[in-house]
Amino acid sequence: MSAELPPGGIEVDAALVAPRLDLTVDDFRRLMAEGRIGVLCERGTGSDEGLVRATFYHGDRRARLVLDHDGRLQQTDDAPSPP
C-alpha cells in the first residue's frame, strides 16, 4: 500500500482508503469513477510544509490521511462526517 505525490496531484492506493469508508476496493474504485466519493486535498504550510492531507467522503463516513513528501502515511483520522 502506498501513495505518490506527483507534481500535478496525489495518488493514493485504494487499499488505504476503502476499508476506512467501509467499502471494498472494487466498490471504492467504482464509486470514485462515478464521482460519488468526495475528495479534498490540502498541502501543508508553515510547520506542516511537505505534508499533504487527503480527505475522502462517502455517505456518512470520512477517511483522512496525512502523507509526507515521500507519500508515506503519517496519520489517519476515520470518523463519521460532521453534520
Short mmCIF file of N, CA and C in Angstrom, two decimals:
data_model
loop_
_atom_site.label_atom_id
_atom_site.label_comp_id
_atom_site.label_asym_id
_atom_site.label_seq_id
_atom_site.Cartn_x
_atom_site.Cartn_y
_atom_site.Cartn_z
N MET A 1 0.85 -1.17 0.00
CA MET A 1 0.00 0.00 0.00
C MET A 1 0.89 1.23 0.00
N SER A 2 0.56 2.16 -0.89
CA SER A 2 1.40 3.34 -0.98
C SER A 2 0.62 4.51 -1.53
N ALA A 3 1.27 5.65 -1.51
CA ALA A 3 0.72 6.86 -2.11
C ALA A 3 1.87 7.56 -2.80
N GLU A 4 1.56 8.26 -3.87
CA GLU A 4 2.57 9.01 -4.59
C GLU A 4 2.16 10.47 -4.65
N LEU A 5 3.15 11.36 -4.63
CA LEU A 5 2.89 12.79 -4.69
C LEU A 5 3.47 13.36 -5.98
N PRO A 6 2.83 13.09 -7.14
CA PRO A 6 3.33 13.64 -8.38
C PRO A 6 3.09 15.15 -8.43
N PRO A 7 3.80 15.86 -9.32
CA PRO A 7 3.67 17.32 -9.37
C PRO A 7 2.23 17.80 -9.56
N GLY A 8 1.41 17.09 -10.32
CA GLY A 8 0.05 17.53 -10.60
C GLY A 8 -0.99 17.13 -9.58
N GLY A 9 -0.65 16.33 -8.60
CA GLY A 9 -1.64 15.88 -7.63
C GLY A 9 -1.12 14.70 -6.86
N ILE A 10 -2.03 14.01 -6.18
CA ILE A 10 -1.61 12.85 -5.40
C ILE A 10 -2.36 11.62 -5.89
N GLU A 11 -1.75 10.48 -5.68
CA GLU A 11 -2.38 9.19 -5.96
C GLU A 11 -2.27 8.37 -4.69
N VAL A 12 -3.40 7.84 -4.25
CA VAL A 12 -3.44 7.05 -3.02
C VAL A 12 -3.98 5.67 -3.37
N ASP A 13 -3.33 4.65 -2.89
CA ASP A 13 -3.75 3.27 -3.11
C ASP A 13 -5.14 3.09 -2.52
N ALA A 14 -6.05 2.55 -3.32
CA ALA A 14 -7.42 2.33 -2.87
C ALA A 14 -7.48 1.46 -1.62
N ALA A 15 -6.51 0.58 -1.44
CA ALA A 15 -6.48 -0.31 -0.27
C ALA A 15 -6.26 0.47 1.03
N LEU A 16 -5.71 1.69 0.93
CA LEU A 16 -5.54 2.53 2.12
C LEU A 16 -6.86 3.19 2.54
N VAL A 17 -7.70 3.47 1.56
CA VAL A 17 -8.90 4.27 1.83
C VAL A 17 -10.17 3.44 1.96
N ALA A 18 -10.35 2.47 1.07
CA ALA A 18 -11.61 1.71 1.01
C ALA A 18 -12.08 1.18 2.36
N PRO A 19 -11.24 0.48 3.13
CA PRO A 19 -11.74 -0.05 4.40
C PRO A 19 -12.11 1.04 5.39
N ARG A 20 -11.49 2.20 5.28
CA ARG A 20 -11.80 3.31 6.18
C ARG A 20 -13.18 3.91 5.88
N LEU A 21 -13.67 3.65 4.67
CA LEU A 21 -15.01 4.10 4.30
C LEU A 21 -16.01 2.95 4.33
N ASP A 22 -15.61 1.83 4.88
CA ASP A 22 -16.43 0.61 4.94
C ASP A 22 -16.82 0.13 3.55
N LEU A 23 -15.85 0.18 2.61
CA LEU A 23 -16.08 -0.26 1.24
C LEU A 23 -15.03 -1.29 0.86
N THR A 24 -15.37 -2.11 -0.13
CA THR A 24 -14.35 -2.97 -0.74
C THR A 24 -13.53 -2.10 -1.69
N VAL A 25 -12.36 -2.58 -2.06
CA VAL A 25 -11.53 -1.83 -3.00
C VAL A 25 -12.25 -1.67 -4.33
N ASP A 26 -12.91 -2.72 -4.81
CA ASP A 26 -13.64 -2.62 -6.08
C ASP A 26 -14.76 -1.60 -6.01
N ASP A 27 -15.53 -1.60 -4.90
CA ASP A 27 -16.61 -0.62 -4.75
C ASP A 27 -16.03 0.80 -4.67
N PHE A 28 -14.93 0.96 -3.95
CA PHE A 28 -14.30 2.27 -3.84
C PHE A 28 -13.90 2.79 -5.22
N ARG A 29 -13.24 1.95 -6.01
CA ARG A 29 -12.82 2.36 -7.35
C ARG A 29 -14.02 2.72 -8.23
N ARG A 30 -15.07 1.91 -8.16
CA ARG A 30 -16.26 2.19 -8.97
C ARG A 30 -16.89 3.52 -8.56
N LEU A 31 -17.06 3.72 -7.25
CA LEU A 31 -17.66 4.96 -6.76
C LEU A 31 -16.80 6.18 -7.09
N MET A 32 -15.47 6.03 -7.04
CA MET A 32 -14.59 7.13 -7.43
C MET A 32 -14.81 7.46 -8.90
N ALA A 33 -14.86 6.43 -9.75
CA ALA A 33 -15.05 6.64 -11.19
C ALA A 33 -16.39 7.31 -11.48
N GLU A 34 -17.39 7.01 -10.67
CA GLU A 34 -18.72 7.59 -10.83
C GLU A 34 -18.83 8.98 -10.21
N GLY A 35 -17.79 9.42 -9.52
CA GLY A 35 -17.81 10.73 -8.87
C GLY A 35 -18.66 10.76 -7.61
N ARG A 36 -18.86 9.60 -6.99
CA ARG A 36 -19.71 9.51 -5.80
C ARG A 36 -18.93 9.52 -4.50
N ILE A 37 -17.61 9.69 -4.59
CA ILE A 37 -16.77 9.88 -3.41
C ILE A 37 -16.14 11.25 -3.52
N GLY A 38 -16.36 12.07 -2.51
CA GLY A 38 -15.77 13.41 -2.50
C GLY A 38 -14.34 13.34 -1.98
N VAL A 39 -13.50 14.22 -2.52
CA VAL A 39 -12.09 14.25 -2.12
C VAL A 39 -11.67 15.70 -1.93
N LEU A 40 -10.97 15.95 -0.83
CA LEU A 40 -10.37 17.25 -0.56
C LEU A 40 -8.90 17.01 -0.26
N CYS A 41 -8.01 17.66 -1.02
CA CYS A 41 -6.57 17.54 -0.80
C CYS A 41 -6.01 18.90 -0.41
N GLU A 42 -5.18 18.90 0.64
CA GLU A 42 -4.60 20.14 1.13
C GLU A 42 -3.10 19.95 1.33
N ARG A 43 -2.31 20.92 0.89
CA ARG A 43 -0.86 20.90 1.10
C ARG A 43 -0.54 21.70 2.34
N GLY A 44 0.34 21.16 3.18
CA GLY A 44 0.71 21.83 4.42
C GLY A 44 1.57 23.06 4.19
N THR A 45 1.44 24.02 5.09
CA THR A 45 2.28 25.22 5.08
C THR A 45 2.87 25.40 6.47
N GLY A 46 3.86 26.28 6.57
CA GLY A 46 4.47 26.53 7.87
C GLY A 46 5.07 25.26 8.44
N SER A 47 4.71 24.94 9.68
CA SER A 47 5.27 23.75 10.33
C SER A 47 4.79 22.45 9.68
N ASP A 48 3.76 22.51 8.85
CA ASP A 48 3.25 21.33 8.13
C ASP A 48 3.76 21.26 6.70
N GLU A 49 4.72 22.12 6.34
CA GLU A 49 5.30 22.12 4.99
C GLU A 49 5.77 20.72 4.64
N GLY A 50 5.46 20.28 3.44
CA GLY A 50 5.87 18.95 2.99
C GLY A 50 4.85 17.86 3.27
N LEU A 51 3.77 18.19 4.00
CA LEU A 51 2.71 17.21 4.27
C LEU A 51 1.52 17.48 3.37
N VAL A 52 0.78 16.44 3.07
CA VAL A 52 -0.46 16.55 2.31
C VAL A 52 -1.54 15.84 3.11
N ARG A 53 -2.70 16.50 3.23
CA ARG A 53 -3.84 15.86 3.89
C ARG A 53 -4.89 15.59 2.82
N ALA A 54 -5.24 14.32 2.67
CA ALA A 54 -6.25 13.90 1.70
C ALA A 54 -7.45 13.37 2.49
N THR A 55 -8.61 13.97 2.27
CA THR A 55 -9.82 13.56 2.97
C THR A 55 -10.82 13.05 1.94
N PHE A 56 -11.33 11.85 2.17
CA PHE A 56 -12.29 11.20 1.29
C PHE A 56 -13.63 11.12 2.02
N TYR A 57 -14.72 11.43 1.31
CA TYR A 57 -16.06 11.43 1.90
C TYR A 57 -16.97 10.50 1.10
N HIS A 58 -17.69 9.65 1.83
CA HIS A 58 -18.72 8.83 1.20
C HIS A 58 -19.81 8.58 2.22
N GLY A 59 -21.04 8.91 1.85
CA GLY A 59 -22.16 8.74 2.78
C GLY A 59 -21.87 9.49 4.06
N ASP A 60 -21.97 8.80 5.19
CA ASP A 60 -21.72 9.45 6.48
C ASP A 60 -20.31 9.15 7.00
N ARG A 61 -19.42 8.68 6.12
CA ARG A 61 -18.06 8.33 6.52
C ARG A 61 -17.04 9.31 5.96
N ARG A 62 -15.96 9.47 6.72
CA ARG A 62 -14.84 10.31 6.30
C ARG A 62 -13.55 9.55 6.59
N ALA A 63 -12.63 9.56 5.63
CA ALA A 63 -11.30 8.97 5.83
C ALA A 63 -10.28 10.06 5.52
N ARG A 64 -9.48 10.42 6.51
CA ARG A 64 -8.48 11.47 6.35
C ARG A 64 -7.10 10.85 6.51
N LEU A 65 -6.23 11.08 5.52
CA LEU A 65 -4.86 10.56 5.53
C LEU A 65 -3.90 11.75 5.47
N VAL A 66 -2.88 11.72 6.28
CA VAL A 66 -1.81 12.72 6.21
C VAL A 66 -0.57 11.99 5.71
N LEU A 67 -0.01 12.49 4.61
CA LEU A 67 1.13 11.87 3.95
C LEU A 67 2.32 12.82 3.96
N ASP A 68 3.53 12.24 4.07
CA ASP A 68 4.72 13.09 4.00
C ASP A 68 5.11 13.31 2.54
N HIS A 69 6.20 14.04 2.31
CA HIS A 69 6.60 14.39 0.95
C HIS A 69 7.01 13.18 0.12
N ASP A 70 7.27 12.05 0.74
CA ASP A 70 7.58 10.82 0.02
C ASP A 70 6.35 9.94 -0.15
N GLY A 71 5.18 10.42 0.27
CA GLY A 71 3.95 9.64 0.14
C GLY A 71 3.74 8.63 1.23
N ARG A 72 4.55 8.67 2.29
CA ARG A 72 4.38 7.74 3.41
C ARG A 72 3.27 8.23 4.33
N LEU A 73 2.43 7.30 4.74
CA LEU A 73 1.33 7.61 5.64
C LEU A 73 1.86 8.02 7.01
N GLN A 74 1.45 9.20 7.48
CA GLN A 74 1.90 9.71 8.78
C GLN A 74 0.80 9.64 9.83
N GLN A 75 -0.45 9.79 9.40
CA GLN A 75 -1.55 9.87 10.36
C GLN A 75 -2.85 9.57 9.64
N THR A 76 -3.82 9.00 10.37
CA THR A 76 -5.15 8.79 9.82
C THR A 76 -6.18 9.31 10.82
N ASP A 77 -7.32 9.63 10.29
CA ASP A 77 -8.45 10.07 11.11
C ASP A 77 -9.70 9.60 10.41
N ASP A 78 -10.30 8.53 10.89
CA ASP A 78 -11.50 7.97 10.29
C ASP A 78 -12.67 8.23 11.23
N ALA A 79 -13.70 8.83 10.69
CA ALA A 79 -14.82 9.19 11.56
C ALA A 79 -16.06 9.42 10.71
N PRO A 80 -17.23 9.44 11.35
CA PRO A 80 -18.39 9.89 10.61
C PRO A 80 -18.18 11.34 10.16
N SER A 81 -18.71 11.66 9.01
CA SER A 81 -18.61 13.05 8.53
C SER A 81 -19.38 13.96 9.46
N PRO A 82 -18.89 15.18 9.70
CA PRO A 82 -19.65 16.09 10.54
C PRO A 82 -20.97 16.45 9.86
N PRO A 83 -21.99 16.71 10.66
CA PRO A 83 -23.31 17.02 10.07
C PRO A 83 -23.29 18.29 9.25
#
